mmCIF file of N, CA and C in Angstrom:
data_model
loop_
_atom_site.group_PDB
_atom_site.id
_atom_site.type_symbol
_atom_site.label_atom_id
_atom_site.label_comp_id
_atom_site.label_asym_id
_atom_site.label_seq_id
_atom_site.Cartn_x
_atom_site.Cartn_y
_atom_site.Cartn_z
ATOM 1 N N UNK A 1 116.156 104.921 117.758
ATOM 2 C CA UNK A 1 116.446 103.600 118.328
ATOM 3 C C UNK A 1 117.183 102.729 117.309
ATOM 4 N N UNK A 2 116.914 102.967 116.038
ATOM 5 C CA UNK A 2 117.560 102.138 115.007
ATOM 6 C C UNK A 2 119.073 102.267 115.100
ATOM 7 N N UNK A 3 119.548 103.486 115.384
ATOM 8 C CA UNK A 3 120.996 103.698 115.482
ATOM 9 C C UNK A 3 121.552 102.925 116.671
ATOM 10 N N UNK A 4 120.844 102.985 117.803
ATOM 11 C CA UNK A 4 121.300 102.277 118.999
ATOM 12 C C UNK A 4 121.356 100.770 118.734
ATOM 13 N N UNK A 5 120.293 100.243 118.109
ATOM 14 C CA UNK A 5 120.265 98.804 117.819
ATOM 15 C C UNK A 5 121.398 98.433 116.872
ATOM 16 N N UNK A 6 121.682 99.314 115.927
ATOM 17 C CA UNK A 6 122.767 99.038 114.972
ATOM 18 C C UNK A 6 124.098 98.992 115.710
ATOM 19 N N UNK A 7 124.302 99.951 116.630
ATOM 20 C CA UNK A 7 125.557 99.968 117.389
ATOM 21 C C UNK A 7 125.697 98.702 118.221
ATOM 22 N N UNK A 8 124.601 98.268 118.833
ATOM 23 C CA UNK A 8 124.633 97.045 119.655
ATOM 24 C C UNK A 8 124.949 95.842 118.776
ATOM 25 N N UNK A 9 124.314 95.774 117.607
ATOM 26 C CA UNK A 9 124.538 94.649 116.692
ATOM 27 C C UNK A 9 125.999 94.623 116.254
ATOM 28 N N UNK A 10 126.526 95.794 115.875
ATOM 29 C CA UNK A 10 127.933 95.863 115.442
ATOM 30 C C UNK A 10 128.847 95.447 116.592
ATOM 31 N N UNK A 11 128.508 95.838 117.812
ATOM 32 C CA UNK A 11 129.320 95.475 118.977
ATOM 33 C C UNK A 11 129.329 93.966 119.181
ATOM 34 N N UNK A 12 128.160 93.351 119.069
ATOM 35 C CA UNK A 12 128.077 91.893 119.244
ATOM 36 C C UNK A 12 128.863 91.176 118.152
ATOM 37 N N UNK A 13 128.748 91.654 116.921
ATOM 38 C CA UNK A 13 129.484 91.034 115.801
ATOM 39 C C UNK A 13 130.981 91.192 116.038
ATOM 40 N N UNK A 14 131.397 92.387 116.480
ATOM 41 C CA UNK A 14 132.822 92.622 116.739
ATOM 42 C C UNK A 14 133.334 91.666 117.803
ATOM 43 N N UNK A 15 132.577 91.514 118.888
ATOM 44 C CA UNK A 15 133.001 90.611 119.965
ATOM 45 C C UNK A 15 133.065 89.171 119.459
ATOM 46 N N UNK A 16 132.096 88.779 118.639
ATOM 47 C CA UNK A 16 132.068 87.413 118.104
ATOM 48 C C UNK A 16 133.291 87.170 117.227
ATOM 49 N N UNK A 17 133.571 88.112 116.328
ATOM 50 C CA UNK A 17 134.731 87.975 115.436
ATOM 51 C C UNK A 17 136.016 87.965 116.265
ATOM 52 N N UNK A 18 136.098 88.847 117.275
ATOM 53 C CA UNK A 18 137.291 88.916 118.119
ATOM 54 C C UNK A 18 137.516 87.573 118.817
ATOM 55 N N UNK A 19 136.430 86.964 119.303
ATOM 56 C CA UNK A 19 136.536 85.664 119.987
ATOM 57 C C UNK A 19 137.008 84.580 119.027
ATOM 58 N N UNK A 20 136.489 84.581 117.803
ATOM 59 C CA UNK A 20 136.895 83.578 116.806
ATOM 60 C C UNK A 20 138.373 83.755 116.470
ATOM 61 N N UNK A 21 138.792 84.988 116.261
ATOM 62 C CA UNK A 21 140.199 85.267 115.931
ATOM 63 C C UNK A 21 141.095 84.823 117.081
ATOM 64 N N UNK A 22 140.667 85.079 118.309
ATOM 65 C CA UNK A 22 141.455 84.682 119.477
ATOM 66 C C UNK A 22 141.606 83.165 119.525
ATOM 67 N N UNK A 23 140.513 82.434 119.226
ATOM 68 C CA UNK A 23 140.568 80.970 119.240
ATOM 69 C C UNK A 23 141.490 80.459 118.137
ATOM 70 N N UNK A 24 141.434 81.096 116.958
ATOM 71 C CA UNK A 24 142.290 80.677 115.841
ATOM 72 C C UNK A 24 143.758 80.905 116.215
ATOM 73 N N UNK A 25 144.041 82.065 116.812
ATOM 74 C CA UNK A 25 145.422 82.376 117.212
ATOM 75 C C UNK A 25 145.881 81.362 118.257
ATOM 76 N N UNK A 26 145.019 81.028 119.210
ATOM 77 C CA UNK A 26 145.367 80.067 120.252
ATOM 78 C C UNK A 26 145.637 78.707 119.622
ATOM 79 N N UNK A 27 144.792 78.307 118.685
ATOM 80 C CA UNK A 27 144.974 77.012 118.021
ATOM 81 C C UNK A 27 146.281 77.005 117.240
ATOM 82 N N UNK A 28 146.582 78.115 116.563
ATOM 83 C CA UNK A 28 147.820 78.216 115.787
ATOM 84 C C UNK A 28 149.022 78.077 116.707
ATOM 85 N N UNK A 29 148.976 78.731 117.873
ATOM 86 C CA UNK A 29 150.093 78.653 118.817
ATOM 87 C C UNK A 29 150.240 77.218 119.323
ATOM 88 N N UNK A 30 149.112 76.573 119.575
ATOM 89 C CA UNK A 30 149.163 75.190 120.072
ATOM 90 C C UNK A 30 149.777 74.273 119.024
ATOM 91 N N UNK A 31 149.398 74.463 117.765
ATOM 92 C CA UNK A 31 149.931 73.624 116.691
ATOM 93 C C UNK A 31 151.438 73.857 116.574
ATOM 94 N N UNK A 32 151.848 75.132 116.649
ATOM 95 C CA UNK A 32 153.279 75.440 116.535
ATOM 96 C C UNK A 32 154.042 74.786 117.691
ATOM 97 N N UNK A 33 153.425 74.791 118.876
ATOM 98 C CA UNK A 33 154.086 74.197 120.040
ATOM 99 C C UNK A 33 154.223 72.689 119.842
ATOM 100 N N UNK A 34 153.179 72.045 119.326
ATOM 101 C CA UNK A 34 153.213 70.596 119.097
ATOM 102 C C UNK A 34 154.301 70.260 118.073
ATOM 103 N N UNK A 35 154.353 71.052 117.017
ATOM 104 C CA UNK A 35 155.356 70.781 115.979
ATOM 105 C C UNK A 35 156.739 71.085 116.535
#
């Protein structure tokens, strides 16, 4: 079960990081558009 929990944890972290990166990219595009 430890392996399964580790995979789930890594998946959640990956999704969280992916979401943050997506927001940063979106913010960067918005700033470029404003400028």
